Amino acid sequence: MLAYAEDINGRREYTIKVKDIKTGENLSDKISGTDGQFIWSKNSKNIIYIKRDETTLTSNQVFLHTIGTSQKNDILLFEETDPQFHCSLGISRDKEYGFIYSSQTNANEVRFFSLNNPTKLKLILKRKKNINIT
């Protein structure tokens, strides 16, 4: 499987699509309203992605999508409620863990999860000012 994010209107509003590499066919999965960031779970049956607020366009929600199901059934893993913060995703070097970063100009918070079980988040860095994470 191959997943890719497509922005057709130039407003950084991406739809994530999934393609079967063997057949070359796109699957029915279309995950709309995203900021284009996503990572695969270890079993390649789930995609963890960031959805943007429809009004503010802030990247503020992290969802889990199961391949072959409707986006309306996706599981909300995390929601950033402070409008000054936005979310981003990362992955560990060994590709065993994913990270959810909540950031603003000079403050960050970090959660991590196993890519074998993305529904169990653990806070590893509580929100702090003057912390730059790269």
PDB file of C-alpha atoms in Angstrom:
ATOM      1  CA  MET A   1       0.000   0.000   0.000  1.00  0.00           C
ATOM      2  CA  LEU A   2       1.031   3.553  -0.702  1.00  0.00           C
ATOM      3  CA  ALA A   3      -0.563   6.600   0.904  1.00  0.00           C
ATOM      4  CA  TYR A   4      -0.167  10.129  -0.411  1.00  0.00           C
ATOM      5  CA  ALA A   5      -1.609  13.559   0.349  1.00  0.00           C
ATOM      6  CA  GLU A   6      -3.060  15.697  -2.435  1.00  0.00           C
ATOM      7  CA  ASP A   7      -3.876  19.424  -2.336  1.00  0.00           C
ATOM      8  CA  ILE A   8      -6.025  20.311  -5.331  1.00  0.00           C
ATOM      9  CA  ASN A   9      -6.960  23.890  -4.392  1.00  0.00           C
ATOM     10  CA  GLY A  10      -3.604  25.331  -3.276  1.00  0.00           C
ATOM     11  CA  ARG A  11      -4.843  26.161   0.243  1.00  0.00           C
ATOM     12  CA  ARG A  12      -2.832  23.437   1.980  1.00  0.00           C
ATOM     13  CA  GLU A  13      -6.019  21.418   2.482  1.00  0.00           C
ATOM     14  CA  TYR A  14      -4.988  17.870   1.751  1.00  0.00           C
ATOM     15  CA  THR A  15      -6.878  14.680   1.038  1.00  0.00           C
ATOM     16  CA  ILE A  16      -5.003  11.512   1.914  1.00  0.00           C
ATOM     17  CA  LYS A  17      -5.529   8.695  -0.573  1.00  0.00           C
ATOM     18  CA  VAL A  18      -4.355   5.086  -0.546  1.00  0.00           C
ATOM     19  CA  LYS A  19      -3.170   3.133  -3.567  1.00  0.00           C
ATOM     20  CA  ASP A  20      -2.651  -0.604  -3.953  1.00  0.00           C
ATOM     21  CA  ILE A  21       0.849  -0.815  -5.418  1.00  0.00           C
ATOM     22  CA  LYS A  22       0.293  -4.304  -6.846  1.00  0.00           C
ATOM     23  CA  THR A  23      -2.766  -3.347  -8.909  1.00  0.00           C
ATOM     24  CA  GLY A  24      -2.123   0.382  -9.310  1.00  0.00           C
ATOM     25  CA  GLU A  25      -5.696   1.061  -8.201  1.00  0.00           C
ATOM     26  CA  ASN A  26      -6.724   3.712  -5.687  1.00  0.00           C
ATOM     27  CA  LEU A  27      -8.688   2.319  -2.756  1.00  0.00           C
ATOM     28  CA  SER A  28     -11.936   3.940  -1.670  1.00  0.00           C
ATOM     29  CA  ASP A  29     -10.188   5.585   1.306  1.00  0.00           C
ATOM     30  CA  LYS A  30     -10.274   9.381   1.050  1.00  0.00           C
ATOM     31  CA  ILE A  31      -9.333  11.243   4.207  1.00  0.00           C
ATOM     32  CA  SER A  32     -10.238  14.890   3.674  1.00  0.00           C
ATOM     33  CA  GLY A  33      -9.608  18.065   5.657  1.00  0.00           C
ATOM     34  CA  THR A  34      -6.055  17.134   6.640  1.00  0.00           C
ATOM     35  CA  ASP A  35      -2.864  19.162   6.746  1.00  0.00           C
ATOM     36  CA  GLY A  36      -1.074  16.446   4.756  1.00  0.00           C
ATOM     37  CA  GLN A  37       0.812  14.873   7.664  1.00  0.00           C
ATOM     38  CA  PHE A  38       0.333  11.166   8.322  1.00  0.00           C
ATOM     39  CA  ILE A  39       2.170   8.060   9.461  1.00  0.00           C
ATOM     40  CA  TRP A  40       1.416   4.359   9.089  1.00  0.00           C
ATOM     41  CA  SER A  41       0.847   1.961  11.966  1.00  0.00           C
ATOM     42  CA  LYS A  42       3.158  -1.076  12.124  1.00  0.00           C
ATOM     43  CA  ASN A  43       0.477  -3.407  10.726  1.00  0.00           C
ATOM     44  CA  SER A  44      -0.091  -1.106   7.708  1.00  0.00           C
ATOM     45  CA  LYS A  45      -3.838  -1.258   8.373  1.00  0.00           C
ATOM     46  CA  ASN A  46      -4.087   2.170  10.001  1.00  0.00           C
ATOM     47  CA  ILE A  47      -3.040   5.721   9.220  1.00  0.00           C
ATOM     48  CA  ILE A  48      -2.518   8.327  11.934  1.00  0.00           C
ATOM     49  CA  TYR A  49      -3.186  11.789  10.517  1.00  0.00           C
ATOM     50  CA  ILE A  50      -3.796  15.408  11.465  1.00  0.00           C
ATOM     51  CA  LYS A  51      -7.071  17.114  10.662  1.00  0.00           C
ATOM     52  CA  ARG A  52      -7.411  20.868  10.381  1.00  0.00           C
ATOM     53  CA  ASP A  53     -10.096  22.980  12.003  1.00  0.00           C
ATOM     54  CA  GLU A  54     -12.557  23.902   9.239  1.00  0.00           C
ATOM     55  CA  THR A  55     -12.797  27.547  10.340  1.00  0.00           C
ATOM     56  CA  THR A  56      -9.304  28.461  11.547  1.00  0.00           C
ATOM     57  CA  LEU A  57      -7.399  25.900   9.417  1.00  0.00           C
ATOM     58  CA  THR A  58      -5.248  25.155  12.480  1.00  0.00           C
ATOM     59  CA  SER A  59      -3.855  21.606  12.650  1.00  0.00           C
ATOM     60  CA  ASN A  60      -5.507  20.640  15.912  1.00  0.00           C
ATOM     61  CA  GLN A  61      -6.805  17.038  15.829  1.00  0.00           C
ATOM     62  CA  VAL A  62      -5.032  13.694  15.463  1.00  0.00           C
ATOM     63  CA  PHE A  63      -7.094  10.760  14.187  1.00  0.00           C
ATOM     64  CA  LEU A  64      -6.641   7.049  13.553  1.00  0.00           C
ATOM     65  CA  HIS A  65      -8.048   5.766  10.251  1.00  0.00           C
ATOM     66  CA  THR A  66      -8.498   2.077   9.459  1.00  0.00           C
ATOM     67  CA  ILE A  67      -7.924   1.247   5.790  1.00  0.00           C
ATOM     68  CA  GLY A  68     -11.145   0.202   4.066  1.00  0.00           C
ATOM     69  CA  THR A  69     -13.463   2.136   6.395  1.00  0.00           C
ATOM     70  CA  SER A  70     -15.206   5.500   6.161  1.00  0.00           C
ATOM     71  CA  GLN A  71     -13.497   8.591   7.573  1.00  0.00           C
ATOM     72  CA  LYS A  72     -16.568   9.217   9.724  1.00  0.00           C
ATOM     73  CA  ASN A  73     -15.568   6.120  11.752  1.00  0.00           C
ATOM     74  CA  ASP A  74     -12.061   7.405  12.491  1.00  0.00           C
ATOM     75  CA  ILE A  75     -10.969   7.551  16.129  1.00  0.00           C
ATOM     76  CA  LEU A  76      -9.945  10.869  17.667  1.00  0.00           C
ATOM     77  CA  LEU A  77      -6.610  10.251  19.422  1.00  0.00           C
ATOM     78  CA  PHE A  78      -5.826  13.802  20.516  1.00  0.00           C
ATOM     79  CA  GLU A  79      -7.301  17.295  20.237  1.00  0.00           C
ATOM     80  CA  GLU A  80      -5.401  20.523  20.876  1.00  0.00           C
ATOM     81  CA  THR A  81      -7.876  22.936  22.454  1.00  0.00           C
ATOM     82  CA  ASP A  82      -5.600  25.975  22.761  1.00  0.00           C
ATOM     83  CA  PRO A  83      -5.997  27.938  19.485  1.00  0.00           C
ATOM     84  CA  GLN A  84      -2.440  29.287  19.805  1.00  0.00           C
ATOM     85  CA  PHE A  85      -1.018  25.765  19.478  1.00  0.00           C
ATOM     86  CA  HIS A  86      -0.909  23.435  16.487  1.00  0.00           C
ATOM     87  CA  CYS A  87      -0.166  19.719  16.143  1.00  0.00           C
ATOM     88  CA  SER A  88       2.461  17.905  14.135  1.00  0.00           C
ATOM     89  CA  LEU A  89       3.556  14.275  13.867  1.00  0.00           C
ATOM     90  CA  GLY A  90       6.905  12.555  14.111  1.00  0.00           C
ATOM     91  CA  ILE A  91       8.315   9.057  14.082  1.00  0.00           C
ATOM     92  CA  SER A  92      11.228   7.521  15.996  1.00  0.00           C
ATOM     93  CA  ARG A  93      14.408   6.494  14.189  1.00  0.00           C
ATOM     94  CA  ASP A  94      13.673   2.822  14.808  1.00  0.00           C
ATOM     95  CA  LYS A  95      10.147   3.326  13.413  1.00  0.00           C
ATOM     96  CA  GLU A  96       8.584   1.794  16.528  1.00  0.00           C
ATOM     97  CA  TYR A  97       7.006   4.960  17.976  1.00  0.00           C
ATOM     98  CA  GLY A  98       5.047   7.949  16.794  1.00  0.00           C
ATOM     99  CA  PHE A  99       5.036  11.402  18.360  1.00  0.00           C
ATOM    100  CA  ILE A 100       2.380  14.090  18.605  1.00  0.00           C
ATOM    101  CA  TYR A 101       3.815  17.557  19.109  1.00  0.00           C
ATOM    102  CA  SER A 102       1.674  20.466  20.320  1.00  0.00           C
ATOM    103  CA  SER A 103       3.595  23.635  19.586  1.00  0.00           C
ATOM    104  CA  GLN A 104       3.499  27.377  19.385  1.00  0.00           C
ATOM    105  CA  THR A 105       6.324  29.874  18.864  1.00  0.00           C
ATOM    106  CA  ASN A 106       8.070  29.264  22.195  1.00  0.00           C
ATOM    107  CA  ALA A 107       6.264  26.370  23.901  1.00  0.00           C
ATOM    108  CA  ASN A 108       5.923  22.651  23.238  1.00  0.00           C
ATOM    109  CA  GLU A 109       4.291  19.505  24.565  1.00  0.00           C
ATOM    110  CA  VAL A 110       5.041  15.952  23.381  1.00  0.00           C
ATOM    111  CA  ARG A 111       3.132  12.678  23.492  1.00  0.00           C
ATOM    112  CA  PHE A 112       4.233   9.338  22.121  1.00  0.00           C
ATOM    113  CA  PHE A 113       2.590   6.057  21.176  1.00  0.00           C
ATOM    114  CA  SER A 114       3.636   2.656  19.913  1.00  0.00           C
ATOM    115  CA  LEU A 115       3.017   2.200  16.208  1.00  0.00           C
ATOM    116  CA  ASN A 116       1.780  -1.280  17.197  1.00  0.00           C
ATOM    117  CA  ASN A 117      -0.938   0.297  19.367  1.00  0.00           C
ATOM    118  CA  PRO A 118      -1.529   3.937  18.379  1.00  0.00           C
ATOM    119  CA  THR A 119      -4.540   4.424  20.662  1.00  0.00           C
ATOM    120  CA  LYS A 120      -2.456   4.506  23.870  1.00  0.00           C
ATOM    121  CA  LEU A 121      -0.848   7.941  24.170  1.00  0.00           C
ATOM    122  CA  LYS A 122       1.661   8.852  26.843  1.00  0.00           C
ATOM    123  CA  LEU A 123       2.646  12.411  27.751  1.00  0.00           C
ATOM    124  CA  ILE A 124       6.462  12.632  27.868  1.00  0.00           C
ATOM    125  CA  LEU A 125       7.001  16.398  27.932  1.00  0.00           C
ATOM    126  CA  LYS A 126       4.432  18.540  29.685  1.00  0.00           C
ATOM    127  CA  ARG A 127       3.731  21.911  28.091  1.00  0.00           C
ATOM    128  CA  LYS A 128       6.679  24.210  28.727  1.00  0.00           C
ATOM    129  CA  LYS A 129       7.704  27.613  27.474  1.00  0.00           C
ATOM    130  CA  ASN A 130      11.087  28.311  25.922  1.00  0.00           C
ATOM    131  CA  ILE A 131      11.560  24.690  24.852  1.00  0.00           C
ATOM    132  CA  ASN A 132      12.439  24.155  21.194  1.00  0.00           C
ATOM    133  CA  ILE A 133      11.967  20.635  19.867  1.00  0.00           C
ATOM    134  CA  THR A 134      13.405  19.630  16.515  1.00  0.00           C
TER     135      THR A 134
END
